[in-house]
Coordinates of C-alpha atoms and ligand atoms in Angstrom, one line a residue:
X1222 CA 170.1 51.5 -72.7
X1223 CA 173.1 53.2 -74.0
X1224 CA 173.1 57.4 -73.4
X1225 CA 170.2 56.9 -70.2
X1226 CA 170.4 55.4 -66.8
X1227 CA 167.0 53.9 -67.6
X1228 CA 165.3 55.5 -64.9
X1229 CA 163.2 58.8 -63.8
X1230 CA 162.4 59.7 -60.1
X1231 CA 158.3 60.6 -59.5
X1232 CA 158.8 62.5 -56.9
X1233 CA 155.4 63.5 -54.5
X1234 CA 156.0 66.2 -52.1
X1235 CA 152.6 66.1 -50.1
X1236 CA 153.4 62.3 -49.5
X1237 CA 157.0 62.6 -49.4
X1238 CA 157.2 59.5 -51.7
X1239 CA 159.6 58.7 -54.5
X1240 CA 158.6 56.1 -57.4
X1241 CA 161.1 54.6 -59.6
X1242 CA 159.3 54.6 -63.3
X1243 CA 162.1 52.5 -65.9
X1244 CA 162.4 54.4 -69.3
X1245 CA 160.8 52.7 -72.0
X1246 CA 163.2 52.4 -74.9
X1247 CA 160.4 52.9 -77.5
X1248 CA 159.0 56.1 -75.8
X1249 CA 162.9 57.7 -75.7
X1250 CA 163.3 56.9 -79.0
X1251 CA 160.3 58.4 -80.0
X1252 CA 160.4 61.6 -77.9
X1253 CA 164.2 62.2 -78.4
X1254 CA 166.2 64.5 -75.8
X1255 CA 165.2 65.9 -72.8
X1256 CA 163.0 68.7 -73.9
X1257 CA 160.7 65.6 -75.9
X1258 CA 161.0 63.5 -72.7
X1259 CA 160.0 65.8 -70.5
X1260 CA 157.2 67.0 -72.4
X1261 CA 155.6 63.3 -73.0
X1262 CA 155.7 63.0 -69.1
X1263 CA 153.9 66.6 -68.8
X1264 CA 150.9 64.9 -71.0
X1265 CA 151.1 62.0 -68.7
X1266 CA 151.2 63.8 -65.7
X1267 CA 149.0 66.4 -65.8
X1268 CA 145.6 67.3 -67.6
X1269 CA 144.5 70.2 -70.0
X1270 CA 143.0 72.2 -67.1
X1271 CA 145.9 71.8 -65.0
X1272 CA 146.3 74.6 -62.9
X1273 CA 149.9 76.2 -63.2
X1274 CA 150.5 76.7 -59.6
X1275 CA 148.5 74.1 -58.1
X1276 CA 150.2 71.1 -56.7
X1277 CA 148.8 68.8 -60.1
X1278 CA 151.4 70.5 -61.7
X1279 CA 154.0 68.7 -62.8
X1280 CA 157.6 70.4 -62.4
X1281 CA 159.8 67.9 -64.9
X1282 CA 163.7 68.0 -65.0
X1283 CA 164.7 65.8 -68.1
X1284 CA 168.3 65.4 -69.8
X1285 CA 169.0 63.6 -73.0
X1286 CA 171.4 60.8 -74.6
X1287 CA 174.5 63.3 -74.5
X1288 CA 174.5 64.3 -71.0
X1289 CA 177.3 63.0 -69.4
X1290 CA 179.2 61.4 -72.5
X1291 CA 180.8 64.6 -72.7
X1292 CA 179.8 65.9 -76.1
X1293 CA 180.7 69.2 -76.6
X1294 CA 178.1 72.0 -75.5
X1295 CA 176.1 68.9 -74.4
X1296 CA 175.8 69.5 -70.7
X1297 CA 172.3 71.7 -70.5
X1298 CA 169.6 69.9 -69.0
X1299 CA 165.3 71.1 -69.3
X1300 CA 162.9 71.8 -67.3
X1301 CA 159.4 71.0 -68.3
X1302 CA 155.8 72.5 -66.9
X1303 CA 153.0 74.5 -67.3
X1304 CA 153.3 78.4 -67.4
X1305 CA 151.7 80.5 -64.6
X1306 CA 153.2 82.9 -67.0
X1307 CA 151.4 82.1 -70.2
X1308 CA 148.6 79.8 -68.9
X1309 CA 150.3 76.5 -71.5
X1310 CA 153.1 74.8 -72.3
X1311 CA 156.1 75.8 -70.3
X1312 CA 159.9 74.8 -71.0
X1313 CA 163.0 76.5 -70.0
X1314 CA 166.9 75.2 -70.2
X1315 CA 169.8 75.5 -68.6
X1316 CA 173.6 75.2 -68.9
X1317 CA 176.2 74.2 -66.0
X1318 CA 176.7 71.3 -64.1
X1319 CA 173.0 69.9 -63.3
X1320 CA 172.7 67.8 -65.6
X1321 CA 175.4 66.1 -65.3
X1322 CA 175.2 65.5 -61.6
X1323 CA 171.7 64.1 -62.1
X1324 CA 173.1 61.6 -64.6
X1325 CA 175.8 60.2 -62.0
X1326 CA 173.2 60.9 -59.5
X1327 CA 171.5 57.5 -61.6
X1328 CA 168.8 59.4 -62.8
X1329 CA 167.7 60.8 -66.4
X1330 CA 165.0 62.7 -65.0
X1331 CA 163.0 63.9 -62.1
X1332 CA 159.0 64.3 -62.2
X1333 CA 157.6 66.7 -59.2
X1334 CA 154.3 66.7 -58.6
X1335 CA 152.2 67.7 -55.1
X1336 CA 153.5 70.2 -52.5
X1337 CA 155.3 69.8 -49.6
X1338 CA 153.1 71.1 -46.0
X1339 CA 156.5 73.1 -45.2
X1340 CA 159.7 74.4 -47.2
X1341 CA 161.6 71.4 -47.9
X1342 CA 164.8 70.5 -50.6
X1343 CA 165.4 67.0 -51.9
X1344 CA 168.4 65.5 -52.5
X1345 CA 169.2 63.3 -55.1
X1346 CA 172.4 61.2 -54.7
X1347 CA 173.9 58.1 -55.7
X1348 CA 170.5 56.7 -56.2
X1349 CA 169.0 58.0 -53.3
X1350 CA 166.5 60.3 -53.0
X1351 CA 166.0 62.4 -49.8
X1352 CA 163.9 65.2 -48.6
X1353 CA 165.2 67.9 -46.0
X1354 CA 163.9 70.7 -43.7
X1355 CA 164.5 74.1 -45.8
X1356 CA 162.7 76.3 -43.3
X1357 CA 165.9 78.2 -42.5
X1358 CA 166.2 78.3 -45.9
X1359 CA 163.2 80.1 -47.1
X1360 CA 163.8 84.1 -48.1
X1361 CA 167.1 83.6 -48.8
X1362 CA 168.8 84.3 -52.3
X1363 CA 169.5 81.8 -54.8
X1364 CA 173.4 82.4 -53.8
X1365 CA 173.2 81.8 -50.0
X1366 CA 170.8 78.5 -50.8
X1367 CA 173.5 77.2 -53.1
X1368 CA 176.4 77.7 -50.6
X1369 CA 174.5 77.2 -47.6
X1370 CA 173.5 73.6 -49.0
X1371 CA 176.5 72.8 -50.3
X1372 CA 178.0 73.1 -46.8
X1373 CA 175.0 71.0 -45.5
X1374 CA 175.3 67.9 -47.4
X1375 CA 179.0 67.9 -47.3
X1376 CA 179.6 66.3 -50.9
X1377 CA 180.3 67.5 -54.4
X1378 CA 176.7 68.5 -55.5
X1379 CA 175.0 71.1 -57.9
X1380 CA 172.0 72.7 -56.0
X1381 CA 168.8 74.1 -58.6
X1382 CA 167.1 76.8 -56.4
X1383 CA 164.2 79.6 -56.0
X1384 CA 164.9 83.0 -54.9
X1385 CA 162.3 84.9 -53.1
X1386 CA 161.0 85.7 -56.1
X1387 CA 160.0 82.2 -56.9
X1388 CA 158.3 81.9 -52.9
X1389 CA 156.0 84.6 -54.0
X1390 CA 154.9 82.9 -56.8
X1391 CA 156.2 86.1 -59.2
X1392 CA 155.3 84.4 -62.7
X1393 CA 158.4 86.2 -63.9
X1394 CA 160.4 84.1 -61.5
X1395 CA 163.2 81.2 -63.0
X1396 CA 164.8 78.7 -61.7
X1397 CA 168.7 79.1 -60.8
X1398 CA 171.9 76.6 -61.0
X1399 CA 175.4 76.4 -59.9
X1400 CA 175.5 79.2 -57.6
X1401 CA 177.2 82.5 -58.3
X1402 CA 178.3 80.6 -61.7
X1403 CA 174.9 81.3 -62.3
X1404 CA 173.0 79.2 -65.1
X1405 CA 169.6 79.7 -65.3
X1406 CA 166.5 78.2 -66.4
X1407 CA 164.2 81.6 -67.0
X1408 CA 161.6 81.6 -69.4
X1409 CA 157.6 81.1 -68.1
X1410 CA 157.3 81.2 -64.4
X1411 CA 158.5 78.0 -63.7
X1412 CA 160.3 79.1 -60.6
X1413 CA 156.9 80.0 -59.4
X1414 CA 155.6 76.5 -59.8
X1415 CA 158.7 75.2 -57.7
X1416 CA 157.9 78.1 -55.0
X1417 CA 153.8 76.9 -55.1
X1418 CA 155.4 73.5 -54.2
X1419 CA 157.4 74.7 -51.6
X1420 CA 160.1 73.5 -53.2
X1421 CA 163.2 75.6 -52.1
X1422 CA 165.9 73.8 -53.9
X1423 CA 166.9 70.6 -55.1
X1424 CA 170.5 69.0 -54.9
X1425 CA 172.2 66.1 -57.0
X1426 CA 175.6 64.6 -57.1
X1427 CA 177.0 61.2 -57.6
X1428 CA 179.1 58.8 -59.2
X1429 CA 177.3 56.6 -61.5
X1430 CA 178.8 55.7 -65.0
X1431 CA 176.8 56.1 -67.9
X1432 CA 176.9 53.7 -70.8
X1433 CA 178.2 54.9 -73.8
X1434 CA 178.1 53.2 -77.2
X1435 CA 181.3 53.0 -78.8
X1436 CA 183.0 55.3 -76.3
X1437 CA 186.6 55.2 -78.1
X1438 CA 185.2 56.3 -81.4
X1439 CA 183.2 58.8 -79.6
X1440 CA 186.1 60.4 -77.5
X1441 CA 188.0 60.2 -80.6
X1442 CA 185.4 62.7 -82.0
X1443 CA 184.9 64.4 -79.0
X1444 CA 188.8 65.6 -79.1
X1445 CA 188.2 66.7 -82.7
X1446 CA 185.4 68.4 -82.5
X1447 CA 186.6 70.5 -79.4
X1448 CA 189.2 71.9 -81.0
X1449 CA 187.0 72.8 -83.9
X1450 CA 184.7 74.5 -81.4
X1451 CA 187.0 76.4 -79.7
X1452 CA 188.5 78.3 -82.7
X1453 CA 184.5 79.0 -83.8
X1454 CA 184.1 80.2 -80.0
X1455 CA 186.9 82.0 -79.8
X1456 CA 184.6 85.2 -79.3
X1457 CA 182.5 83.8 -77.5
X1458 CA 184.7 82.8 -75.3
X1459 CA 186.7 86.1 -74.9
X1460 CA 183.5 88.3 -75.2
X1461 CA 180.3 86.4 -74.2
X1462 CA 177.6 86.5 -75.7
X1463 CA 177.3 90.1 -75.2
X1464 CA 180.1 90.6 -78.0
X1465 CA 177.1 90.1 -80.4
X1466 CA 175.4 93.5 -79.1
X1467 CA 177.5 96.4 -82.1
X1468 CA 176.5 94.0 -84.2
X1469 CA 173.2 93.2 -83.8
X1470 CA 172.6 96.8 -82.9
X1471 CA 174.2 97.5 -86.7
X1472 CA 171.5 94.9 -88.1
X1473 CA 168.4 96.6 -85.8
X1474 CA 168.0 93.3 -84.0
X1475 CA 168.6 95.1 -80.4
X1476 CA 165.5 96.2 -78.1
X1477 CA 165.4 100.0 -77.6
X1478 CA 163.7 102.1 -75.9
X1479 CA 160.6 99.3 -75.5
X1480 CA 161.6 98.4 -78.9
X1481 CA 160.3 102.0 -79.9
X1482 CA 163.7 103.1 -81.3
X1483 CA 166.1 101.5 -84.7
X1484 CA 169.4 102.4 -83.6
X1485 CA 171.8 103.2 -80.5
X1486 CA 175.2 103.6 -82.3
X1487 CA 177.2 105.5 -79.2
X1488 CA 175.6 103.7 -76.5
X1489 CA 176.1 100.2 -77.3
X1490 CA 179.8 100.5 -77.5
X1491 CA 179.3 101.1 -73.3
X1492 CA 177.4 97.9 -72.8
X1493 CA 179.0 95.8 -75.5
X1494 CA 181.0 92.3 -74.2
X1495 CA 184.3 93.7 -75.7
X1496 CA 183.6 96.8 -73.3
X1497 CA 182.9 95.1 -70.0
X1498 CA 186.5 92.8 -71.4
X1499 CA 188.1 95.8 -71.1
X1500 CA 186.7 97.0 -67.8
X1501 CA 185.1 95.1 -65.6
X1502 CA 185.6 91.2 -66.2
X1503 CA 187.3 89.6 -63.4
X1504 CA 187.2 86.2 -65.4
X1505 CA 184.9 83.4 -67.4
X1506 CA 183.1 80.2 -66.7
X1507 CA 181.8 77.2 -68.8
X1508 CA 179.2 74.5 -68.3
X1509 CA 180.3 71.4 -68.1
X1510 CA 182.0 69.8 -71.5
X1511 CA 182.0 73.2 -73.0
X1512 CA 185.5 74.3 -74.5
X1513 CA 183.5 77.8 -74.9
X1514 CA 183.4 78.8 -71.3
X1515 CA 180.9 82.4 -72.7
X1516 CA 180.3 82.8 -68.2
X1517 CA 181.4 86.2 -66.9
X1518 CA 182.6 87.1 -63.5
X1519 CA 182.6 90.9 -62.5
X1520 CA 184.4 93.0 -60.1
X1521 CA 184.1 96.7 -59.6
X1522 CA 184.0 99.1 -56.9
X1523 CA 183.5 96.3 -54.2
X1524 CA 180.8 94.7 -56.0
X1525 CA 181.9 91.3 -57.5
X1526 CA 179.2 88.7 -59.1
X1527 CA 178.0 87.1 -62.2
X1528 CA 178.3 89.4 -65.2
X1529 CA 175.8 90.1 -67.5
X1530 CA 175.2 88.3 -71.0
X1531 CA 173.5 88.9 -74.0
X1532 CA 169.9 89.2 -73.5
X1533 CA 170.4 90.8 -70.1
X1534 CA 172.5 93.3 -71.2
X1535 CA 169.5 94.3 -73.9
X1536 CA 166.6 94.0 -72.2
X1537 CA 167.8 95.1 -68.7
X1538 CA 169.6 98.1 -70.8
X1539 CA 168.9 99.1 -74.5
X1540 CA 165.4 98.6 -73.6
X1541 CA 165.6 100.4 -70.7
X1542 CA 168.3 103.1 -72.1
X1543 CA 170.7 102.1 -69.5
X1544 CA 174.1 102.4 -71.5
X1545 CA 176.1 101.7 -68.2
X1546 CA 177.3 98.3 -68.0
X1547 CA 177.9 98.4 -64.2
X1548 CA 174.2 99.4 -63.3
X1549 CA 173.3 96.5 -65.9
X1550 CA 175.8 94.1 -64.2
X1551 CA 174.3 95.6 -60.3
X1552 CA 170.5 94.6 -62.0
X1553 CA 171.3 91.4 -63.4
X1554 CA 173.1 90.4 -60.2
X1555 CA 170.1 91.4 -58.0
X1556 CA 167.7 89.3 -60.8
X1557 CA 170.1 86.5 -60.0
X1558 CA 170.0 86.7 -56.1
X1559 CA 166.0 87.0 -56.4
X1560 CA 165.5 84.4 -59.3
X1561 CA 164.3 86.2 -61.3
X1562 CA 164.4 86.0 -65.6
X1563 CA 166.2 89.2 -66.9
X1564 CA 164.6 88.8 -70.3
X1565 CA 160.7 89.6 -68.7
X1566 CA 162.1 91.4 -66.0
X1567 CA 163.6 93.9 -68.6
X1568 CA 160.7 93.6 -71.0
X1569 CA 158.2 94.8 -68.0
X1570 CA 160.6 97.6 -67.2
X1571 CA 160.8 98.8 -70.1
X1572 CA 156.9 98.7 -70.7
X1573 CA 156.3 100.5 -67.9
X1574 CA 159.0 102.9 -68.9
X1575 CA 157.5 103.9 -71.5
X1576 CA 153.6 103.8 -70.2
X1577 CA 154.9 106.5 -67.4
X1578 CA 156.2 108.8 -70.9
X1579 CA 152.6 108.4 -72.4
X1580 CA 150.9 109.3 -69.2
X1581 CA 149.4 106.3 -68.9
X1582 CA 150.5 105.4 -65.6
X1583 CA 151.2 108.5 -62.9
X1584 CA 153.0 108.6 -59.7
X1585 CA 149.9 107.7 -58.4
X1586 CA 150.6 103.9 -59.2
X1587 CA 153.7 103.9 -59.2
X1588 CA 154.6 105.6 -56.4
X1589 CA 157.8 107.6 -57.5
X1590 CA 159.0 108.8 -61.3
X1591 CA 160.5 106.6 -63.9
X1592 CA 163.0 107.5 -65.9
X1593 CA 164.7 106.0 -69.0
X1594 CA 168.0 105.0 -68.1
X1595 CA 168.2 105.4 -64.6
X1596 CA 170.0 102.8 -62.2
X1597 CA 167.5 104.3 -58.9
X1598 CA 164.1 102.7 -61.1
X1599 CA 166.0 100.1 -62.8
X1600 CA 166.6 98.6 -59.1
X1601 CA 163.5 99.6 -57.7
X1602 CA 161.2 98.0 -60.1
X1603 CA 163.5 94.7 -59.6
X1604 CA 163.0 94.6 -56.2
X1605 CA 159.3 95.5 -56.1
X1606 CA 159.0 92.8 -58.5
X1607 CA 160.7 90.3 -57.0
X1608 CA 158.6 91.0 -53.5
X1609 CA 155.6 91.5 -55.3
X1610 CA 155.3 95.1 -53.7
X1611 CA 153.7 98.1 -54.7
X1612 CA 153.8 99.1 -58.9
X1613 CA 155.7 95.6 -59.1
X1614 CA 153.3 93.4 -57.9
X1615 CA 151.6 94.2 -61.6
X1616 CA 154.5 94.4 -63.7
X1617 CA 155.3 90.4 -62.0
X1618 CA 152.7 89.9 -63.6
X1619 CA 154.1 90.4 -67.5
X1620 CA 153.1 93.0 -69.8
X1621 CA 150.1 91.0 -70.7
X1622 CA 148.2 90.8 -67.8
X1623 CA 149.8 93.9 -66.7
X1624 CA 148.8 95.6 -69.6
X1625 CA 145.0 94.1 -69.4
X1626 CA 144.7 95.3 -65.3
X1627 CA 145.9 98.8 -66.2
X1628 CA 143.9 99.2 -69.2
X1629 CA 143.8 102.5 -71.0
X1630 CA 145.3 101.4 -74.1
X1631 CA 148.5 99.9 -72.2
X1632 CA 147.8 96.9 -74.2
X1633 CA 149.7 98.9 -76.9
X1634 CA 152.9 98.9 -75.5
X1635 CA 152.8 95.2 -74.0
X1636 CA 155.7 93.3 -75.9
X1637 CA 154.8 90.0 -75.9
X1638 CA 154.0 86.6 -78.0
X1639 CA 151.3 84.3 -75.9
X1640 CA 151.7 86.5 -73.0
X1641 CA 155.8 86.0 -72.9
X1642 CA 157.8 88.8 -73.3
X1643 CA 159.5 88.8 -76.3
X1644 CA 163.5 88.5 -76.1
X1645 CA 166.1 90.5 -77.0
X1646 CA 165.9 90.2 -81.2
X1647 CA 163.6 92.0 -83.3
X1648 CA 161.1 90.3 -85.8
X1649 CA 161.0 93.4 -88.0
X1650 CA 165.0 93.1 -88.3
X1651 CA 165.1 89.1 -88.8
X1652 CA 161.4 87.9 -90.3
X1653 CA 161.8 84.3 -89.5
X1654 CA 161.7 85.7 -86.2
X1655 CA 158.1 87.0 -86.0
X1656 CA 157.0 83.5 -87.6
X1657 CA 159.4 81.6 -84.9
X1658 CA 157.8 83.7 -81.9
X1659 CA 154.3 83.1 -83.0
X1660 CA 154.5 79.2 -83.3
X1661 CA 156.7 78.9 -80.8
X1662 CA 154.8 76.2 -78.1
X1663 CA 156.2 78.8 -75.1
X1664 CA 155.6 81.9 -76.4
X1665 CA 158.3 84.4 -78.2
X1666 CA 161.2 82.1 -78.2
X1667 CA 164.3 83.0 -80.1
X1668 CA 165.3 79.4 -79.7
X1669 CA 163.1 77.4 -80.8
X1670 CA 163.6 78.0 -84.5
X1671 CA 167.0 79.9 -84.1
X1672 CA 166.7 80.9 -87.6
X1673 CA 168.0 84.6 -87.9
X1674 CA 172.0 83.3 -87.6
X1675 CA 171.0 82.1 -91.1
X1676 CA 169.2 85.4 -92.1
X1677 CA 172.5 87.1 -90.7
X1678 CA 175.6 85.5 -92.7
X1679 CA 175.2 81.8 -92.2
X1680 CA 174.4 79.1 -94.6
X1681 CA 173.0 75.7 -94.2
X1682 CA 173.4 73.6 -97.4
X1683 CA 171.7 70.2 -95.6
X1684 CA 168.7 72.0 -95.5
X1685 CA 168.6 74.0 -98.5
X1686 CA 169.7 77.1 -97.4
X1687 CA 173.4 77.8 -99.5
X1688 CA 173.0 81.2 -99.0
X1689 CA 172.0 83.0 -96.2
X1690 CA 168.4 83.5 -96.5
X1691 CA 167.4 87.3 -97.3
X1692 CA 166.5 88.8 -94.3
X1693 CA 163.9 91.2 -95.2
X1694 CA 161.6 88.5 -97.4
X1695 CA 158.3 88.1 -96.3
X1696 CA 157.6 84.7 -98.6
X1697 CA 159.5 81.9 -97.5
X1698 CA 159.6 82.3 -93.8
X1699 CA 157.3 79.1 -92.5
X1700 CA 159.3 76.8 -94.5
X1701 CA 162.8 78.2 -93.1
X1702 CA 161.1 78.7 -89.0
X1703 CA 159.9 74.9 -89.5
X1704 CA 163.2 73.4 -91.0
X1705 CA 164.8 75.0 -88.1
X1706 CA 162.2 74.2 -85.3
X1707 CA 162.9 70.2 -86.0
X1708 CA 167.0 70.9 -86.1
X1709 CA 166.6 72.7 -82.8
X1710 CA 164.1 69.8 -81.3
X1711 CA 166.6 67.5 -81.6
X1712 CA 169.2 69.1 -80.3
X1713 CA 166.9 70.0 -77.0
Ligands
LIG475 S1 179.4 77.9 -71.6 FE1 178.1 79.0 -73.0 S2 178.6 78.1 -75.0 FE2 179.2 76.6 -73.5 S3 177.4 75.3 -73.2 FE3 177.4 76.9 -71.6 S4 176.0 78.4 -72.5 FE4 176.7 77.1 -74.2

């Protein structure tokens, strides 16, 4: 089967077993891309009462046809599973070199189900599949795993990993790729689910070809289209992501202030991707067959790590009211080392941020003051998070069930769609949004429908859309989120 290797790993951890299941051609037609794959194995593989941190359920890595035939952008791979966040359907992505490695690894997927008696990683090479010791392993940061198993197995590999977050089952816990190139997998818990296995990390390499269909024409294309790509990345690629924050601050899309405020016009100029260019980039990073490269590296003041993108820098800092972009780079990297997702983490700050302002919450609960903007709570709720200790075993919990345990009208300021924070765009600014977060299967997902680019400045003729689509119309918006919820399924 051109595009596949043709087979997935079921992997058992209680039995230490691996099964060998050969793609059906009709099924990966059917359910097209990784994020469709991985999903029709969740239905197979677990049942409608499946608990999300019990061993039935199942944690799912699944590429697509383009991994590894070096399509542009291609090289993010999904991970599929049940949320201990939301209580349903769980699916996060990530960029970086995974992926890939799983491909030559001879594999198009992995399916995890049971738990292993005692920490363990697997290793998934060259058609092997092996499971290792990862006692010593267990409490360390998603950094030191990486580097530490590297050195282990001795070969070119890409290790996915849990922080301590993740082994203490923090539903606000992702899974974490590539090391200190950090590309995560964030959204729903599911680095919970691999810490209820006891599933420290897992670690693929290889050198397995994949079959392409007409691989000329298509490196022909491939050359094309990079160059294409690059120009339209070009800021992007010298600003990250987080060169979109003065304008989307302009539009209103930004979270402020729990998403209490419109506008931050001084501040964001402090936080935005053009500022941390001029200050405190060090350089950038791509995933693999990306011409983009939007990774940052940071150095400052002795500290040196992964810098901050988008969503971070909003949600662990307009939403917070932290306009310094080194405390937002020192949070984001301590998120990283935990495993933890910045978009929830942020989300829950900020709720409780603003809970502490209404009086709703005291020193009593949370055992010192919070205060909008300041690094010593920003890190302190991150860690108490992450270890599940004092105020932050709650927040862990996200604003919903937060919000429900603390009662007293805290429900009110809990940001959320199906119990999932909401990330860092505004519905009331983009109105595709709100309809995009509320049928989104995961919960508020800016990516699912992806619409507000095209209620921004873009157009999309093949779909009807010439013009940009009028941003503030309430008619019209279920036709435009579901166009752009079956565009965005196939690309997953
Ligand atoms: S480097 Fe950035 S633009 Fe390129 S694939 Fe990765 S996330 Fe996407």
């Amino acid at each position: 089967m051109n595009g596949y290797q043709g087979v997935v790993a079921l992997i058992d951890l209680a039995s230490r077993s691996v099964e060998r299941i050969e793609l059906d051609e009709s099924i990966v037609r059917k359910y097209i891309g990784g994020s469709g794959l991985g999903t029709y194995y969740l239905m197979k593989y677990s049942r409608v009462d499946t608990e999300p941190l019990s061993p039935d359920n199942p944690l799912i890595y699944m590429t697509g046809p383009y991994m590894g035939s070096g399509v542009p952008t291609s090289g993010r791979h999904h991970i599929i599973f049940r949320s201990p966040l939301t209580g349903i359907f769980g699916e996060s992505d990530a960029g970086g070199t995974f992926g890939y490695r799983l491909k030559r690894a001879g594999f198009d997927g992995l399916i995890i189900v049971g738990r292993a008696e005692e920490p363990v990683y697997i290793s998934v090479i060259d058609g092997e599949i092996s499971f290792s010791d990862a006692r010593h392993l267990w409490g360390l940061d998603t950094y030191t795993t990486e580097a530490r198993i590297v050195e282990e197995i001795g070969k070119k590999v890409t290790v996915s990993c849990i922080g301590p977050a993740g082994e203490n089952l923090v539903p606000l816990a992702g899974i974490f790729h590539d090391g200190m190139v950090a590309r995560t997998a964030g959204r729903g818990g599911l680095g919970a689910v691999m810490g209820s296995k006891n599933l420290k990390a897992i670690a693929v390499g290889g050198s397995r070809p994949v079959n392409i269909y007409r691989q000329e024409e298509l490196l022909s294309s491939i050359r094309e289209k990079t160059k294409q790509l690059k120009e339209a990345g070009m800021g992007l690629h010298l600003y990250g992501t987080a060169g979109g924050m003065e304008t989307a601050e302009k539009f209103g899309d930004i979270p402020i202030k729990n998403w209490k405020l419109g506008s931050w016009t001084p501040q964001v100029k402090n936080v935005s991707g053009q500022k941390m260019a001029e200050t405190i980039l060090e350089k950038n990073y791509s995933c693999f067959a990306c011409p983009i490269g939007c990774g940052r590296i940071v150095k400052f003041n002795g500290y040196h790590g992964g810098g901050p993108e988008y969503e971070t820098v909003a949600m662990l800092g307009s939403a917070c009211l932290v306009d310094d972009l080194e405390v937002i780079a020192k949070a984001n990297e301590l998120c990283n080392r935990y495993g933890l997702d910045t978009i929830s983490v942020g989300g829950a700050i900020a709720f409780a941020l603003e809970l502490f302002e209404e009086g709703i919450i005291t020193e009593k609960e949370t055992g010192r003051k919070l205060v909008w903007g300041e690094e010593e709570t920003l890190i302190a709720l991150i860690k108490e998070i992450a270890h599940k200790k004092g105020f932050g075993a709650t927040l862990g919990l996200g604003v919903k069930k937060a919000a429900e345990m603390i009662g007293r009208g805290a429900e009110k300021y809990a940001i959320h769609a199906k119990g999932m924070e909401l990330p860092a765009h505004d519905p009331r600014c983009f109105k595709g949004l709100a309809v995009g977060y509320a049928t989104s299967n995961r919960g508020a997902c800016h990516l699912s429908s992806f619409t507000y680019p095209w209620e921004r400045s873009a157009s999309m003729p093949e779909l009807g859309y010439a013009t940009t689509h009028d941003r503030t119309l309430d008619r019209e918006k279920g036709e435009l989120t579901a166009k752009f919820q079956n565009l965005m399924s196939m690309a997953d």
